[in-house]
Structure formats: structure tokens, C-alpha cells
mmCIF file of C-alpha atoms and ligand atoms in Angstrom:
data_model
loop_
_atom_site.group_PDB
_atom_site.id
_atom_site.type_symbol
_atom_site.label_atom_id
_atom_site.label_comp_id
_atom_site.label_asym_id
_atom_site.label_seq_id
_atom_site.Cartn_x
_atom_site.Cartn_y
_atom_site.Cartn_z
ATOM 1 C CA MET O 22 15.018 -18.976 -15.969
ATOM 2 C CA LYS O 23 14.284 -21.417 -13.128
ATOM 3 C CA LYS O 24 15.353 -19.246 -10.205
ATOM 4 C CA PHE O 25 16.142 -15.594 -9.591
ATOM 5 C CA THR O 26 17.844 -14.888 -6.291
ATOM 6 C CA CYS O 27 21.159 -13.252 -7.211
ATOM 7 C CA ALA O 28 22.973 -11.250 -9.912
ATOM 8 C CA GLY O 29 24.402 -14.422 -11.460
ATOM 9 C CA ASP O 30 20.901 -15.614 -12.372
ATOM 10 C CA ILE O 31 20.314 -12.780 -14.853
ATOM 11 C CA GLY O 32 23.098 -13.765 -17.303
ATOM 12 C CA PRO O 33 24.864 -11.042 -19.348
ATOM 13 C CA TRP O 34 23.718 -7.778 -17.761
ATOM 14 C CA ARG O 35 23.687 -5.648 -20.906
ATOM 15 C CA GLU O 36 21.338 -8.102 -22.602
ATOM 16 C CA ALA O 37 19.077 -8.110 -19.569
ATOM 17 C CA VAL O 38 18.907 -4.291 -19.498
ATOM 18 C CA LYS O 39 18.232 -4.240 -23.257
ATOM 19 C CA GLU O 40 15.381 -6.723 -22.845
ATOM 20 C CA ALA O 41 14.018 -4.691 -19.912
ATOM 21 C CA LEU O 42 14.026 -1.472 -21.966
ATOM 22 C CA GLU O 43 12.226 -3.248 -24.817
ATOM 23 C CA ILE O 44 9.576 -4.393 -22.344
ATOM 24 C CA LYS O 45 9.330 -0.835 -21.044
ATOM 25 C CA ARG O 46 8.645 0.476 -24.559
ATOM 26 C CA ASP O 47 5.768 -2.003 -25.024
ATOM 27 C CA ARG O 48 4.817 -3.699 -21.790
ATOM 28 C CA PHE O 49 1.796 -5.454 -23.309
ATOM 29 C CA ALA O 50 3.698 -7.212 -26.121
ATOM 30 C CA HIS O 51 3.721 -10.575 -24.309
ATOM 31 C CA THR O 52 0.241 -10.854 -22.813
ATOM 32 C CA HIS O 53 -0.130 -14.353 -24.330
ATOM 33 C CA LEU O 54 2.793 -15.739 -22.284
ATOM 34 C CA GLY O 55 1.000 -15.710 -18.961
ATOM 35 C CA ARG O 56 -2.379 -16.988 -20.131
ATOM 36 C CA ASN O 57 -3.718 -19.582 -17.659
ATOM 37 C CA ARG O 58 -0.528 -19.245 -15.609
ATOM 38 C CA THR O 59 -0.674 -18.351 -11.937
ATOM 39 C CA LEU O 60 1.816 -16.388 -9.858
ATOM 40 C CA LEU O 61 1.841 -16.821 -6.082
ATOM 41 C CA MET O 62 3.473 -13.993 -4.171
ATOM 42 C CA LEU O 63 4.271 -14.854 -0.583
ATOM 43 C CA PHE O 64 5.128 -12.185 1.962
ATOM 44 C CA PHE O 65 6.688 -12.852 5.356
ATOM 45 C CA ASN O 66 7.335 -9.069 5.623
ATOM 46 C CA SER O 67 5.643 -5.804 4.680
ATOM 47 C CA SER O 68 5.868 -4.285 1.210
ATOM 48 C CA LEU O 69 4.448 -1.508 -0.933
ATOM 49 C CA ARG O 70 6.544 -1.392 -4.137
ATOM 50 C CA THR O 71 7.406 -5.068 -4.474
ATOM 51 C CA ARG O 72 3.820 -6.161 -3.985
ATOM 52 C CA LEU O 73 2.286 -3.675 -6.433
ATOM 53 C CA SER O 74 5.008 -3.637 -9.082
ATOM 54 C CA THR O 75 5.312 -7.425 -9.257
ATOM 55 C CA GLN O 76 1.542 -7.887 -9.430
ATOM 56 C CA LYS O 77 1.356 -5.259 -12.174
ATOM 57 C CA ALA O 78 4.201 -6.947 -14.074
ATOM 58 C CA ALA O 79 2.395 -10.297 -13.876
ATOM 59 C CA MET O 80 -0.862 -8.712 -15.071
ATOM 60 C CA ASN O 81 1.007 -7.111 -18.017
ATOM 61 C CA LEU O 82 2.012 -10.661 -18.995
ATOM 62 C CA GLY O 83 -1.565 -11.903 -18.719
ATOM 63 C CA MET O 84 -1.001 -13.931 -15.548
ATOM 64 C CA ASN O 85 -3.379 -14.629 -12.681
ATOM 65 C CA VAL O 86 -1.983 -13.515 -9.328
ATOM 66 C CA MET O 87 -2.479 -14.725 -5.758
ATOM 67 C CA VAL O 88 -0.942 -12.847 -2.832
ATOM 68 C CA LEU O 89 -0.526 -14.363 0.614
ATOM 69 C CA ASP O 90 0.605 -12.439 3.671
ATOM 70 C CA VAL O 91 1.867 -15.247 5.836
ATOM 71 C CA ASN O 92 1.448 -13.230 9.017
ATOM 72 C CA GLN O 93 -2.128 -12.194 8.262
ATOM 73 C CA GLY O 94 -4.588 -15.051 8.058
ATOM 74 C CA ALA O 95 -2.321 -18.003 7.223
ATOM 75 C CA TRP O 96 -1.127 -20.517 9.805
ATOM 76 C CA LYS O 97 2.058 -19.434 11.532
ATOM 77 C CA LEU O 98 4.896 -21.348 9.872
ATOM 78 C CA GLU O 99 7.782 -23.177 11.530
ATOM 79 C CA THR O 100 10.919 -22.874 9.412
ATOM 80 C CA GLU O 101 13.404 -24.996 11.409
ATOM 81 C CA ARG O 102 13.476 -28.764 10.922
ATOM 82 C CA GLY O 103 13.515 -30.974 14.024
ATOM 83 C CA VAL O 104 11.594 -28.563 16.252
ATOM 84 C CA VAL O 105 8.909 -30.070 18.571
ATOM 85 C CA MET O 106 5.979 -27.984 17.392
ATOM 86 C CA ASP O 107 4.280 -27.408 20.743
ATOM 87 C CA GLY O 108 4.326 -23.601 20.461
ATOM 88 C CA ASP O 109 2.243 -21.138 18.439
ATOM 89 C CA LYS O 110 3.331 -22.357 14.985
ATOM 90 C CA ALA O 111 0.662 -24.660 13.530
ATOM 91 C CA GLU O 112 2.294 -25.673 10.238
ATOM 92 C CA HIS O 113 5.754 -26.515 8.970
ATOM 93 C CA LEU O 114 7.299 -24.921 5.900
ATOM 94 C CA LEU O 115 8.124 -28.414 4.624
ATOM 95 C CA GLU O 116 4.412 -29.158 4.102
ATOM 96 C CA ALA O 117 3.357 -25.606 3.282
ATOM 97 C CA ILE O 118 5.875 -25.197 0.420
ATOM 98 C CA PRO O 119 4.873 -28.208 -1.724
ATOM 99 C CA VAL O 120 1.203 -27.482 -1.027
ATOM 100 C CA MET O 121 1.593 -23.921 -2.301
ATOM 101 C CA GLY O 122 3.497 -25.309 -5.301
ATOM 102 C CA CYS O 123 0.380 -27.317 -6.243
ATOM 103 C CA TYR O 124 -1.668 -24.159 -6.761
ATOM 104 C CA CYS O 125 0.629 -22.058 -8.944
ATOM 105 C CA ASP O 126 3.240 -22.008 -11.722
ATOM 106 C CA ILE O 127 5.738 -19.485 -10.321
ATOM 107 C CA ILE O 128 6.438 -18.404 -6.727
ATOM 108 C CA GLY O 129 7.832 -15.095 -5.445
ATOM 109 C CA VAL O 130 9.011 -14.965 -1.830
ATOM 110 C CA ARG O 131 9.828 -12.093 0.527
ATOM 111 C CA SER O 132 11.595 -13.240 3.677
ATOM 112 C CA PHE O 133 13.925 -10.766 5.412
ATOM 113 C CA ALA O 134 16.946 -11.591 7.522
ATOM 114 C CA GLY O 135 16.165 -12.220 11.199
ATOM 115 C CA LEU O 136 19.375 -10.293 12.092
ATOM 116 C CA LYS O 137 20.033 -12.545 15.104
ATOM 117 C CA ASP O 138 22.034 -15.438 13.632
ATOM 118 C CA ARG O 139 24.373 -14.358 10.856
ATOM 119 C CA GLU O 140 25.209 -17.855 9.691
ATOM 120 C CA SER O 141 21.578 -18.858 9.410
ATOM 121 C CA ASP O 142 20.636 -15.633 7.556
ATOM 122 C CA TYR O 143 23.547 -15.904 5.134
ATOM 123 C CA GLN O 144 22.647 -19.533 4.318
ATOM 124 C CA GLU O 145 19.344 -18.182 2.904
ATOM 125 C CA LYS O 146 17.494 -21.068 4.529
ATOM 126 C CA VAL O 147 13.951 -19.942 3.733
ATOM 127 C CA ILE O 148 14.231 -19.160 0.011
ATOM 128 C CA GLU O 149 16.512 -22.168 -0.537
ATOM 129 C CA GLN O 150 13.796 -24.429 0.870
ATOM 130 C CA PHE O 151 11.283 -22.930 -1.572
ATOM 131 C CA ILE O 152 13.674 -23.658 -4.459
ATOM 132 C CA ARG O 153 14.174 -27.217 -3.240
ATOM 133 C CA TYR O 154 10.656 -28.252 -2.256
ATOM 134 C CA SER O 155 8.142 -26.206 -4.312
ATOM 135 C CA GLY O 156 8.765 -27.816 -7.697
ATOM 136 C CA ARG O 157 8.289 -24.351 -9.242
ATOM 137 C CA PRO O 158 10.527 -21.536 -10.478
ATOM 138 C CA VAL O 159 11.167 -19.261 -7.497
ATOM 139 C CA PHE O 160 12.206 -15.620 -7.424
ATOM 140 C CA SER O 161 13.288 -13.440 -4.537
ATOM 141 C CA MET O 162 11.212 -10.409 -3.568
ATOM 142 C CA GLU O 163 13.994 -9.651 -0.995
ATOM 143 C CA ALA O 164 15.475 -12.548 0.891
ATOM 144 C CA ALA O 165 17.888 -12.542 3.823
ATOM 145 C CA THR O 166 20.981 -11.335 1.982
ATOM 146 C CA ARG O 167 19.847 -9.900 -1.353
ATOM 147 C CA HIS O 168 17.109 -7.886 -3.098
ATOM 148 C CA PRO O 169 17.777 -8.660 -6.774
ATOM 149 C CA LEU O 170 14.572 -7.180 -8.276
ATOM 150 C CA GLN O 171 15.547 -3.885 -6.640
ATOM 151 C CA SER O 172 19.140 -4.014 -7.864
ATOM 152 C CA PHE O 173 18.068 -4.913 -11.388
ATOM 153 C CA ALA O 174 15.704 -1.904 -11.372
ATOM 154 C CA ASP O 175 18.562 0.236 -10.011
ATOM 155 C CA LEU O 176 20.837 -0.855 -12.859
ATOM 156 C CA ILE O 177 18.150 -0.109 -15.456
ATOM 157 C CA THR O 178 17.661 3.337 -13.866
ATOM 158 C CA ILE O 179 21.373 4.156 -13.925
ATOM 159 C CA GLU O 180 21.684 3.039 -17.549
ATOM 160 C CA GLU O 181 18.724 5.285 -18.480
ATOM 161 C CA HIS O 182 20.088 8.337 -16.648
ATOM 162 C CA LYS O 183 23.862 8.119 -17.085
ATOM 163 C CA THR O 184 25.595 10.769 -19.194
ATOM 164 C CA LYS O 185 29.054 9.129 -19.099
ATOM 165 C CA GLU O 186 30.051 5.672 -20.287
ATOM 166 C CA ARG O 187 31.610 4.839 -16.874
ATOM 167 C CA PRO O 188 29.740 6.860 -14.237
ATOM 168 C CA LYS O 189 31.009 7.190 -10.678
ATOM 169 C CA VAL O 190 28.480 5.469 -8.435
ATOM 170 C CA VAL O 191 28.683 5.912 -4.660
ATOM 171 C CA LEU O 192 26.848 3.660 -2.210
ATOM 172 C CA THR O 193 26.626 5.544 1.057
ATOM 173 C CA TRP O 194 25.413 4.304 4.429
ATOM 174 C CA ALA O 195 23.008 6.747 6.102
ATOM 175 C CA PRO O 196 21.443 6.742 9.573
ATOM 176 C CA HIS O 197 18.194 4.986 10.521
ATOM 177 C CA PRO O 198 16.672 4.369 13.977
ATOM 178 C CA LYS O 199 15.943 0.651 13.486
ATOM 179 C CA ALA O 200 18.104 -2.323 12.547
ATOM 180 C CA LEU O 201 17.750 -3.040 8.810
ATOM 181 C CA PRO O 202 19.106 -5.974 6.780
ATOM 182 C CA GLN O 203 22.209 -5.647 4.583
ATOM 183 C CA ALA O 204 20.256 -7.136 1.646
ATOM 184 C CA VAL O 205 19.717 -3.995 -0.452
ATOM 185 C CA ALA O 206 23.325 -2.866 -0.031
ATOM 186 C CA ASN O 207 24.766 -6.360 -0.635
ATOM 187 C CA SER O 208 22.703 -6.788 -3.728
ATOM 188 C CA PHE O 209 23.527 -3.324 -5.083
ATOM 189 C CA CYS O 210 27.238 -4.158 -4.705
ATOM 190 C CA GLU O 211 26.748 -7.496 -6.426
ATOM 191 C CA TRP O 212 24.935 -5.981 -9.432
ATOM 192 C CA ILE O 213 27.157 -2.905 -9.816
ATOM 193 C CA GLY O 214 30.078 -5.354 -9.608
ATOM 194 C CA LEU O 215 28.876 -6.779 -12.935
ATOM 195 C CA THR O 216 29.556 -3.436 -14.629
ATOM 196 C CA ASP O 217 32.702 -1.412 -15.247
ATOM 197 C CA TYR O 218 31.362 1.662 -13.402
ATOM 198 C CA ASP O 219 33.663 3.503 -10.986
ATOM 199 C CA PHE O 220 32.120 2.138 -7.769
ATOM 200 C CA VAL O 221 32.845 3.487 -4.281
ATOM 201 C CA ILE O 222 31.295 2.438 -0.967
ATOM 202 C CA THR O 223 31.301 4.708 2.077
ATOM 203 C CA HIS O 224 30.177 3.962 5.633
ATOM 204 C CA PRO O 225 31.318 4.521 9.233
ATOM 205 C CA HIS O 226 33.851 2.075 10.695
ATOM 206 C CA GLY O 227 32.082 -1.078 11.863
ATOM 207 C CA TYR O 228 29.602 -1.155 8.960
ATOM 208 C CA GLU O 229 31.792 -3.221 6.610
ATOM 209 C CA LEU O 230 29.686 -5.472 4.373
ATOM 210 C CA SER O 231 30.542 -9.063 3.553
ATOM 211 C CA PRO O 232 33.501 -9.247 1.124
ATOM 212 C CA GLN O 233 31.405 -11.822 -0.759
ATOM 213 C CA PHE O 234 29.392 -8.843 -2.021
ATOM 214 C CA THR O 235 31.813 -5.900 -2.019
ATOM 215 C CA GLY O 236 34.460 -7.754 -4.061
ATOM 216 C CA ASN O 237 37.036 -5.300 -5.393
ATOM 217 C CA ALA O 238 34.974 -2.155 -4.756
ATOM 218 C CA ARG O 239 36.820 0.749 -3.121
ATOM 219 C CA VAL O 240 35.749 1.511 0.467
ATOM 220 C CA VAL O 241 36.348 5.128 1.523
ATOM 221 C CA TYR O 242 35.511 5.905 5.146
ATOM 222 C CA ASP O 243 35.431 9.690 4.625
ATOM 223 C CA GLN O 244 31.954 10.304 3.149
ATOM 224 C CA ASP O 245 32.851 13.744 1.732
ATOM 225 C CA ALA O 246 35.883 12.301 -0.075
ATOM 226 C CA ALA O 247 33.797 9.408 -1.401
ATOM 227 C CA LEU O 248 31.149 11.764 -2.814
ATOM 228 C CA ASP O 249 33.689 13.903 -4.676
ATOM 229 C CA GLY O 250 32.762 13.918 -8.381
ATOM 230 C CA ALA O 251 30.005 11.299 -8.019
ATOM 231 C CA ASP O 252 27.426 10.885 -10.798
ATOM 232 C CA PHE O 253 25.027 8.783 -8.719
ATOM 233 C CA VAL O 254 24.561 8.792 -4.936
ATOM 234 C CA TYR O 255 22.813 5.649 -3.713
ATOM 235 C CA ALA O 256 21.891 6.036 -0.044
ATOM 236 C CA LYS O 257 20.879 3.137 2.184
ATOM 237 C CA ASN O 258 20.998 2.187 5.813
ATOM 238 C CA TRP O 259 22.069 -1.247 6.950
ATOM 239 C CA SER O 260 22.859 -2.787 10.318
ATOM 240 C CA ALA O 261 26.303 -4.124 11.154
ATOM 241 C CA TYR O 262 27.490 -7.307 9.460
ATOM 242 C CA ALA O 263 30.805 -7.823 11.214
ATOM 243 C CA GLY O 264 31.331 -10.301 14.042
ATOM 244 C CA ASP O 265 29.477 -9.950 17.342
ATOM 245 C CA ASN O 266 27.830 -6.737 16.172
ATOM 246 C CA TYR O 267 25.788 -8.569 13.522
ATOM 247 C CA GLY O 268 22.334 -6.999 13.180
ATOM 248 C CA LYS O 269 23.106 -4.114 15.558
ATOM 249 C CA VAL O 270 22.659 -0.360 15.107
ATOM 250 C CA LEU O 271 26.116 1.063 15.911
ATOM 251 C CA SER O 272 25.410 4.668 14.925
ATOM 252 C CA THR O 273 22.570 7.056 14.151
ATOM 253 C CA ASP O 274 24.989 9.881 13.366
ATOM 254 C CA ARG O 275 23.046 12.401 11.310
ATOM 255 C CA SER O 276 26.229 13.939 9.951
ATOM 256 C CA TRP O 277 25.913 11.039 7.430
ATOM 257 C CA THR O 278 22.446 12.224 6.242
ATOM 258 C CA ILE O 279 22.534 13.214 2.546
ATOM 259 C CA ASP O 280 21.895 16.959 2.388
ATOM 260 C CA SER O 281 22.496 19.744 -0.132
ATOM 261 C CA ARG O 282 26.042 20.377 1.090
ATOM 262 C CA LYS O 283 26.954 16.739 0.406
ATOM 263 C CA MET O 284 25.270 16.759 -2.999
ATOM 264 C CA ALA O 285 27.292 19.901 -3.872
ATOM 265 C CA LEU O 286 30.479 17.791 -3.572
ATOM 266 C CA THR O 287 29.303 15.589 -6.446
ATOM 267 C CA ASP O 288 29.292 16.169 -10.199
ATOM 268 C CA ASN O 289 25.627 17.210 -10.103
ATOM 269 C CA ALA O 290 24.814 13.616 -9.083
ATOM 270 C CA MET O 291 21.431 11.939 -9.214
ATOM 271 C CA PHE O 292 20.095 10.825 -5.830
ATOM 272 C CA MET O 293 18.806 7.254 -5.515
ATOM 273 C CA HIS O 294 17.145 5.204 -2.743
ATOM 274 C CA CYS O 295 15.125 1.991 -2.959
ATOM 275 C CA LEU O 296 12.343 3.408 -0.725
ATOM 276 C CA PRO O 297 10.741 3.387 1.804
ATOM 277 C CA VAL O 298 12.958 6.209 3.031
ATOM 278 C CA ARG O 299 12.962 8.092 6.336
ATOM 279 C CA ARG O 300 13.242 11.766 5.468
ATOM 280 C CA ASN O 301 15.764 13.834 7.405
ATOM 281 C CA MET O 302 17.447 10.657 8.637
ATOM 282 C CA ILE O 303 18.656 9.170 5.327
ATOM 283 C CA VAL O 304 18.085 12.253 3.136
ATOM 284 C CA THR O 305 16.814 15.786 3.638
ATOM 285 C CA ASP O 306 13.468 16.975 2.241
ATOM 286 C CA GLU O 307 15.383 19.380 0.025
ATOM 287 C CA VAL O 308 17.485 16.674 -1.679
ATOM 288 C CA ILE O 309 14.724 14.112 -2.149
ATOM 289 C CA GLU O 310 12.433 16.791 -3.603
ATOM 290 C CA SER O 311 15.146 18.226 -5.882
ATOM 291 C CA PRO O 312 15.268 17.647 -9.655
ATOM 292 C CA GLN O 313 18.337 15.450 -9.016
ATOM 293 C CA SER O 314 16.252 12.909 -7.122
ATOM 294 C CA ILE O 315 15.278 9.931 -9.303
ATOM 295 C CA VAL O 316 13.670 7.806 -6.582
ATOM 296 C CA ILE O 317 10.279 7.711 -8.324
ATOM 297 C CA ALA O 318 11.757 6.705 -11.685
ATOM 298 C CA GLU O 319 13.696 4.045 -9.792
ATOM 299 C CA ALA O 320 10.532 2.699 -8.153
ATOM 300 C CA ALA O 321 8.737 2.761 -11.522
ATOM 301 C CA ASN O 322 11.438 0.490 -12.929
ATOM 302 C CA ARG O 323 10.523 -2.164 -10.359
ATOM 303 C CA GLU O 324 7.621 -3.088 -12.642
ATOM 304 C CA ILE O 325 10.088 -3.491 -15.510
ATOM 305 C CA SER O 326 12.659 -5.595 -13.637
ATOM 306 C CA ALA O 327 9.877 -7.857 -12.331
ATOM 307 C CA GLN O 328 8.326 -8.200 -15.778
ATOM 308 C CA THR O 329 11.677 -9.135 -17.340
ATOM 309 C CA VAL O 330 12.221 -11.855 -14.739
ATOM 310 C CA LEU O 331 8.655 -13.183 -14.977
ATOM 311 C CA LYS O 332 8.828 -13.203 -18.779
ATOM 312 C CA ARG O 333 11.988 -15.292 -18.699
ATOM 313 C CA MET O 334 10.444 -17.675 -16.163
ATOM 314 C CA LEU O 335 7.272 -18.070 -18.228
ATOM 315 C CA GLU O 336 9.390 -18.765 -21.311
ATOM 316 C CA SER O 337 11.114 -21.605 -19.461
ATOM 317 C CA LEU O 338 7.943 -23.334 -18.199
HETATM 318 C C1 LIG D 430 13.781 -2.929 4.130
HETATM 319 C C2 LIG D 430 15.296 -3.157 4.076
HETATM 320 O O1 LIG D 430 16.053 -2.247 4.387
HETATM 321 O O2 LIG D 430 15.729 -4.258 3.689
HETATM 322 C C3 LIG D 430 13.161 -3.025 2.766
HETATM 323 C C4 LIG D 430 13.748 -2.154 1.716
HETATM 324 C C5 LIG D 430 13.237 -2.396 0.358
HETATM 325 N N1 LIG D 430 13.512 -1.621 4.673
HETATM 326 C C6 LIG D 430 12.803 -1.421 5.762
HETATM 327 O O3 LIG D 430 12.423 -2.353 6.428
HETATM 328 C C7 LIG D 430 12.533 -0.009 6.174
HETATM 329 N N1 LIG D 431 11.945 -1.052 -2.460
HETATM 330 C C1 LIG D 431 11.096 -2.006 -2.007
HETATM 331 O O1 LIG D 431 11.324 -3.216 -2.141
HETATM 332 O O2 LIG D 431 9.983 -1.507 -1.407
HETATM 333 P P1 LIG D 431 8.879 -2.332 -0.607
HETATM 334 O O3 LIG D 431 9.552 -2.839 0.659
HETATM 335 O O4 LIG D 431 7.790 -1.358 -0.334
HETATM 336 O O5 LIG D 431 8.426 -3.486 -1.434
#
């Protein structure tokens, strides 16, 4: 595997989940693969799970790991070509990328959407430049429009917990005070779209996601109706995608918060969220602390999705 930025890069999903579950059963079976290989993880944005789970996955494979927080200690990077660099940015990405490529074998990048210019965000300019100029396999640790390591972990988690062949999975928007990217929701749609699950998306009017990601999924604007009979409730906030509202918070309506009344509409559904989660905005204390909440198991599977991707990349070096 030479790049991992979207669902298409994983190949047949059942095989990928099978390989992931084998890794989970014996995560030290491939420690030889990463010997004398170096992973560079580059963060333009904060992280808890991605940073720790990906580093752990690399260590399970015997790799050496370097982590760089671009905004803490590195030169500020210009990302746009053609800019007269007379401001506070001391280095251009076009030098920084090949330089970083010299010091490692595989690169992971986290670079969120700026949420100001939709076209620029959806062109995935930053991670695409890493793919083009680093000379190394590159994987996304959440880019502007997708978070594939998260979605892969989500799929593994659903496969482990499902009790029906074709579970009903509901992606529901939930309120949040700050503008967040659409990446987690887009990516979840893209990965669940690989399966034959019964998939329903619910959100207030104005929060429509790009059809590029939602595909043929059913959108139901009435959250209660959407939750009816659900087996998995996947909550996430995202800012508006559509038109002039791109990147804006249109609603913080807490009637969309997932609480016990909403969960009672489901078929004893499991509650999922990628974390970090704002309690009593996205989900009540009661629901996230209930036995139906599988958010910790979901986060634990981030190590497994990362290790599966790194293993495949090491095998292709
Ligand atoms: C980020 C987001 O919504 O994309 C990261 C989630 C994994 N969330 C926050 O910034 C709170
Ligand atoms: N879910 C997730 O990617 O978490 P972090 O932002 O903490 O890495």
C-alpha cells in the first residue's frame, strides 16, 4: 500500500477487517517488518488517540517513530505556492516535505480543513502535496475531508459488536459550540457505503454533506424517526458544507443531543463516537456511561486500524 487517504485505498473491506482481527489476536506477530524502518508522524493539529494509537501500532511492528508538532518548535510552514514569504512563515512546504522524506520510510499527516475555502479544503491540497513530493508512502491521520483510520476502526468495531448480518447504522449530527470539519462524518459515510448495512443519516436542514460521500444513503431529517430500530448510533458534529454556509455553525440545538429517551427508540443500539466528545452537548453522561456505549472499544481499535495500514505499507517498501 503506497497511500492511505480514503476508503478505496483499503481494497476489499472484508479482507481488511479479517486482517485487522488477526493482528488484534496477535499484535506482535510482525515485529520483524518494521526493523530499521522509521515512521514520521506530522501533526498540524492536536491529537490524543491518533498520536498514541499510531505510535503504539508502529512500535508493535518494531518501527522507530518520530513525532513532529508543526506548530510547536518547527518553522511555521507556508502551504500556498507563489506567495511572497514576507510574513511569519519561515519555510515552504515544498522544501519541508522532501526534507522530511529524507529522514523516514513512511509519513503520517494530520492536517484539518481550514473551513474557510471549501474548494481548497476539498482539493486536499496539503496531503496531496505530501503524496507528490515526499517520495514516501503517506497515510492520513485526518486530512481536510476524511479520517480513514477512524472509519476503519469504526468498521472493525461494528463488525465485532453486530448481532445481525445487516445492522441498521444511524449517523446522527449532534450539537457542538465550535465549527468542526466534516471529515469524520464524510469518511464514516464513505466506509459504511462499502458495506450492505442499512445506513441512515440524520441532521438538521442545512447540514447536508457532500453527495460525493453520502452516495445512496437515506437522509431522514426527523432524528426520532431515523433512530427507530437502530442497532448502532454514531453521533458526530460537523459544520455546514453547503454553499455560502461552508464551515459555519448553523445550530447548537440541544434537542439533537443523544439522551436516554432517544436511545430508547432504537433496538437496544450501541452508542459510538470517535472522541473527543463534549458531554451533554453531543451525548448525555448517562448514555456515554451506559453499557451500550462502545466508545472505548472503538478508540482501542484505532491501534488495530493503524497497525493494519502500517503493516501493508511496510510490506510494500
Ligand atoms: C476533530 C473533528 O471533528 O474533526 C477531530 C475528531 C477526531 N474534533 C475536534 O476538533 C473536537
Ligand atoms: N478520534 C481521534 O482521531 O482522536 P484524536 O483527535 O484525539 O486523535
